[in-house]
Structure formats: structure tokens, C-alpha cells
mmCIF file of C-alpha atoms in Angstrom:
data_model
loop_
_atom_site.group_PDB
_atom_site.id
_atom_site.type_symbol
_atom_site.label_atom_id
_atom_site.label_comp_id
_atom_site.label_asym_id
_atom_site.label_seq_id
_atom_site.Cartn_x
_atom_site.Cartn_y
_atom_site.Cartn_z
ATOM 1 C CA MET A 1 -1.421 -2.780 7.131
ATOM 2 C CA ARG A 2 1.879 -4.559 7.151
ATOM 3 C CA SER A 3 3.492 -7.445 8.772
ATOM 4 C CA ALA A 4 7.214 -8.245 9.663
ATOM 5 C CA ALA A 5 9.331 -10.257 7.095
ATOM 6 C CA PHE A 6 8.784 -13.892 8.035
ATOM 7 C CA ALA A 7 10.891 -16.732 6.359
ATOM 8 C CA VAL A 8 9.960 -20.490 6.753
ATOM 9 C CA LEU A 9 13.344 -22.399 6.291
ATOM 10 C CA ASP A 10 11.590 -25.889 6.759
ATOM 11 C CA PRO A 11 8.070 -26.295 6.248
ATOM 12 C CA ALA A 12 8.155 -29.715 8.147
ATOM 13 C CA THR A 13 9.224 -27.866 11.186
ATOM 14 C CA THR A 14 7.224 -24.929 10.914
ATOM 15 C CA PRO A 15 3.650 -25.755 9.575
ATOM 16 C CA VAL A 16 2.184 -22.837 10.881
ATOM 17 C CA VAL A 17 2.995 -19.524 9.930
ATOM 18 C CA THR A 18 1.839 -16.549 12.326
ATOM 19 C CA LEU A 19 1.649 -12.998 10.532
ATOM 20 C CA ASN A 20 1.329 -10.077 12.947
ATOM 21 C CA PHE A 21 -0.143 -7.021 11.509
ATOM 22 C CA SER A 22 0.214 -3.544 12.122
ATOM 23 C CA HIS A 23 -1.113 -0.210 10.972
ATOM 24 C CA THR A 24 1.297 1.760 8.681
ATOM 25 C CA LEU A 25 -1.005 5.054 9.320
ATOM 26 C CA ALA A 26 -1.697 7.065 12.580
ATOM 27 C CA LYS A 27 -5.149 7.667 13.821
ATOM 28 C CA LEU A 28 -6.475 10.942 14.696
ATOM 29 C CA LEU A 29 -9.344 11.567 17.111
ATOM 30 C CA VAL A 30 -10.912 14.761 18.279
ATOM 31 C CA THR A 31 -13.650 14.484 20.764
ATOM 32 C CA VAL A 32 -15.850 17.053 22.671
ATOM 33 C CA LYS A 33 -17.666 16.596 25.947
ATOM 34 C CA ALA A 34 -20.197 18.962 27.580
ATOM 35 C CA ASN A 35 -19.578 19.401 31.320
ATOM 36 C CA ALA A 36 -22.944 20.879 31.933
ATOM 37 C CA ALA A 37 -26.766 20.206 31.472
ATOM 38 C CA GLU A 38 -29.479 22.616 31.724
ATOM 39 C CA PRO A 39 -29.795 25.345 31.204
ATOM 40 C CA TYR A 40 -26.864 25.158 28.919
ATOM 41 C CA VAL A 41 -26.911 23.725 25.288
ATOM 42 C CA ILE A 42 -23.622 23.372 23.943
ATOM 43 C CA THR A 43 -23.541 22.975 20.245
ATOM 44 C CA VAL A 44 -20.359 22.177 18.124
ATOM 45 C CA ASN A 45 -20.437 23.941 14.641
ATOM 46 C CA ASN A 46 -17.258 22.824 13.021
ATOM 47 C CA VAL A 47 -14.095 21.135 14.051
ATOM 48 C CA THR A 48 -11.079 21.722 11.720
ATOM 49 C CA VAL A 49 -7.352 20.147 11.824
ATOM 50 C CA ALA A 50 -5.192 21.979 9.095
ATOM 51 C CA ASP A 51 -2.472 21.283 7.230
ATOM 52 C CA LEU A 52 -1.672 17.563 7.607
ATOM 53 C CA LEU A 53 0.443 16.108 5.100
ATOM 54 C CA SER A 54 -1.888 14.110 2.962
ATOM 55 C CA THR A 55 0.058 11.976 -0.002
ATOM 56 C CA GLY A 56 3.259 10.185 0.065
ATOM 57 C CA SER A 57 4.780 6.550 -0.927
ATOM 58 C CA TYR A 58 5.094 3.655 1.389
ATOM 59 C CA ASP A 59 8.414 1.462 1.398
ATOM 60 C CA HIS A 60 8.448 -1.539 3.730
ATOM 61 C CA THR A 61 12.048 -0.899 4.923
ATOM 62 C CA LYS A 62 11.802 2.946 5.225
ATOM 63 C CA GLY A 63 8.237 3.493 5.997
ATOM 64 C CA TRP A 64 6.401 6.489 4.779
ATOM 65 C CA VAL A 65 8.084 9.303 2.684
ATOM 66 C CA ALA A 66 5.555 12.269 2.599
ATOM 67 C CA LYS A 67 5.338 14.606 -0.660
ATOM 68 C CA ASP A 68 6.201 17.973 0.759
ATOM 69 C CA GLY A 69 3.456 20.600 0.088
ATOM 70 C CA ASN A 70 0.559 18.143 -0.268
ATOM 71 C CA THR A 71 -1.581 18.941 2.750
ATOM 72 C CA VAL A 72 -5.402 18.667 3.694
ATOM 73 C CA ASP A 73 -7.381 20.143 6.284
ATOM 74 C CA TYR A 74 -9.515 17.458 8.434
ATOM 75 C CA LEU A 75 -12.825 18.802 9.198
ATOM 76 C CA TYR A 76 -16.196 18.194 10.564
ATOM 77 C CA THR A 77 -18.707 21.070 9.797
ATOM 78 C CA SER A 78 -22.367 19.902 9.009
ATOM 79 C CA PRO A 79 -24.569 19.625 10.559
ATOM 80 C CA ALA A 80 -24.048 21.633 14.156
ATOM 81 C CA THR A 81 -24.365 18.899 16.763
ATOM 82 C CA ALA A 82 -25.649 19.580 20.198
ATOM 83 C CA LEU A 83 -23.588 17.716 22.862
ATOM 84 C CA SER A 84 -25.099 15.640 25.721
ATOM 85 C CA ALA A 85 -24.158 16.216 29.173
ATOM 86 C CA ASP A 86 -20.806 14.211 30.050
ATOM 87 C CA VAL A 87 -21.132 12.134 26.693
ATOM 88 C CA LYS A 88 -17.875 12.075 24.900
ATOM 89 C CA THR A 89 -18.776 12.709 20.968
ATOM 90 C CA TYR A 90 -16.187 12.055 18.091
ATOM 91 C CA PHE A 91 -15.903 14.722 15.445
ATOM 92 C CA ILE A 92 -12.735 13.539 13.939
ATOM 93 C CA GLU A 93 -11.752 9.941 13.652
ATOM 94 C CA SER A 94 -9.567 9.703 10.816
ATOM 95 C CA LEU A 95 -6.361 7.925 9.640
ATOM 96 C CA VAL A 96 -3.582 10.178 8.798
ATOM 97 C CA MET A 97 -0.182 9.621 7.283
ATOM 98 C CA PRO A 98 2.926 9.530 9.961
ATOM 99 C CA GLN A 99 4.678 12.816 10.037
ATOM 100 C CA ALA A 100 6.583 15.186 12.149
ATOM 101 C CA ILE A 101 4.106 17.602 13.865
ATOM 102 C CA ALA A 102 4.309 21.334 12.434
ATOM 103 C CA ALA A 103 3.809 24.810 13.667
ATOM 104 C CA THR A 104 1.373 25.258 10.873
ATOM 105 C CA GLN A 105 -0.795 22.465 11.830
ATOM 106 C CA VAL A 106 -3.906 24.315 14.092
ATOM 107 C CA LEU A 107 -6.971 22.509 15.608
ATOM 108 C CA THR A 108 -9.804 24.926 15.608
ATOM 109 C CA LEU A 109 -12.909 24.045 17.587
ATOM 110 C CA ASP A 110 -16.054 26.363 16.830
ATOM 111 C CA TYR A 111 -19.088 25.967 19.217
ATOM 112 C CA THR A 112 -21.951 27.928 20.669
ATOM 113 C CA ILE A 113 -23.027 28.051 24.113
ATOM 114 C CA THR A 114 -27.087 28.810 24.414
ATOM 115 C CA SER A 115 -28.710 29.633 27.850
ATOM 116 C CA GLY A 116 -32.492 30.612 27.493
ATOM 117 C CA ASN A 117 -32.598 33.320 24.803
ATOM 118 C CA TYR A 118 -29.110 33.969 24.761
ATOM 119 C CA SER A 119 -26.301 32.397 22.920
ATOM 120 C CA GLU A 120 -22.640 33.217 22.317
ATOM 121 C CA ARG A 121 -20.335 31.516 19.529
ATOM 122 C CA PHE A 122 -16.615 30.692 20.610
ATOM 123 C CA THR A 123 -13.521 29.657 18.833
ATOM 124 C CA TYR A 124 -10.717 27.937 20.192
ATOM 125 C CA LYS A 125 -7.500 27.436 18.397
ATOM 126 C CA ALA A 126 -4.285 25.366 19.358
ATOM 127 C CA THR A 127 -1.579 24.069 17.236
ATOM 128 C CA LEU A 128 -0.868 20.249 17.541
ATOM 129 C CA ALA A 129 2.695 20.826 18.960
ATOM 130 C CA ASP A 130 0.868 22.862 21.684
ATOM 131 C CA LEU A 131 -1.617 20.215 22.285
ATOM 132 C CA PHE A 132 0.825 17.307 22.377
ATOM 133 C CA ASN A 133 3.719 19.248 23.849
ATOM 134 C CA GLY A 134 5.683 16.758 25.922
ATOM 135 C CA LYS A 135 3.638 13.667 24.671
ATOM 136 C CA SER A 136 4.755 13.385 20.971
ATOM 137 C CA THR A 137 6.679 15.673 18.346
ATOM 138 C CA ASP A 138 5.204 13.458 15.535
ATOM 139 C CA PHE A 139 2.269 11.037 14.420
ATOM 140 C CA LYS A 140 3.900 7.444 14.105
ATOM 141 C CA GLY A 141 2.097 4.516 12.482
ATOM 142 C CA ALA A 142 0.191 2.056 14.522
ATOM 143 C CA ASN A 143 -0.361 4.941 17.278
ATOM 144 C CA SER A 144 -3.402 6.591 17.794
ATOM 145 C CA TYR A 145 -3.456 10.343 18.722
ATOM 146 C CA ALA A 146 -6.485 11.882 20.711
ATOM 147 C CA VAL A 147 -7.622 15.318 21.807
ATOM 148 C CA ASN A 148 -10.336 15.523 24.206
ATOM 149 C CA PHE A 149 -12.385 18.703 24.688
ATOM 150 C CA ASN A 150 -14.365 19.531 27.861
ATOM 151 C CA ILE A 151 -16.697 22.487 27.836
ATOM 152 C CA ALA A 152 -17.661 23.852 31.163
ATOM 153 C CA PRO A 153 -19.685 26.871 30.470
ATOM 154 C CA GLU A 154 -20.723 27.409 34.285
ATOM 155 C CA ALA A 155 -16.798 27.932 35.131
ATOM 156 C CA ASN A 156 -16.501 29.642 31.527
ATOM 157 C CA ILE A 157 -13.446 27.317 30.697
ATOM 158 C CA ILE A 158 -12.469 24.728 28.068
ATOM 159 C CA THR A 159 -9.966 22.063 28.865
ATOM 160 C CA PHE A 160 -8.329 19.470 26.902
ATOM 161 C CA ASP A 161 -6.665 16.227 27.420
ATOM 162 C CA THR A 162 -4.304 14.679 24.806
ATOM 163 C CA GLY A 163 -2.994 10.944 24.518
ATOM 164 C CA VAL A 164 -1.189 8.593 22.457
ATOM 165 C CA THR A 165 -1.750 4.898 22.408
ATOM 166 C CA GLY A 166 -0.551 2.061 20.377
ATOM 167 C CA TRP A 167 -3.008 0.057 18.460
ATOM 168 C CA VAL A 168 -3.623 -3.810 18.898
ATOM 169 C CA ASN A 169 -1.630 -6.028 16.388
ATOM 170 C CA THR A 170 -4.078 -8.645 14.599
ATOM 171 C CA ASP A 171 -2.612 -12.204 14.306
ATOM 172 C CA SER A 172 -3.575 -14.109 11.306
ATOM 173 C CA ALA A 173 -2.952 -17.741 10.671
#
């Protein structure tokens, strides 16, 4: 969190100093929703977002400066989670360092659909660049980036919806 610089020139005329804080990091959310009820059981086995920059330094005037080559995979692996019909479940909700979205940053969703005695495992992969195409080319501080998956086994499709929203500033006196 940081606040814009604020100077009090005359304490007698400015008795209250209001500080407006904003996040310096970005937020990444990955949710999955099952658009089906019985006879299907949809289980998420793991979710991974690969190759996000993970270390750097922060300067109040320049912002974040990443150290190249220091990356991390954000992942949810265990336990496997059965989804409830039409309920969004968060699998990744994490703060990430602001950065340009790279072609190597891949989101992988591994899930299983079970119906009766039959089950089949599926893997969906997409680059963050493809998922956020036309909405964002980088992760900026104080913004939340969401990837929302909807799995509909009856139609044999998986859809996603991405979004970018700003976080609400917190006022402090």
C-alpha cells in the first residue's frame, strides 16, 4: 500500500490530513463454476498459472522494477474439489507483482467430469495473453484480474470470462 505525497504547508489551516492509499500489487483471481447438476460431478484437480515474475524492488516514483528470470508458478493442487452447480469457487486469489503479460505465462485447468461409473479427466491450457486479449496487456497495481471458468458437460464446452477492475482506495485520517 502507498499514498500519494501530501505536504501540509500551514497546520493551522489544514488540521486534518487525509491519506488515500492504493495497492502497489495486482490481484489475480481464478474461479471455476459447474453449469450442471446431477448426474454430473465436476472435480477440479489443479489450477496453475505459470511463469509470473516474483521478485523485484519498489520505488515510490518509478513503481515496481522486476528482477528478470525470477518467476514462480501460482497453483492450487490439493485436495481435489468437487464443484457445486452454479456456484463460483475461487482456486487462486493472490497478489502478484505488476508486470507485462508474457507469452510464457500459461493458465492450466485440470478437471474431471464423472457421470455414474464413467469419469474422464480434462486439461485446458491458455496463455494469459490469449485470456486477456483486448482487455489488458499487463498487470497493473491496484487492479484485480479475474479469469472465470464455466464448465458445461452436457454441451461438452468450457467457457471463460475475464475482467479487470480497480480496487477501492482506503481513506485514513
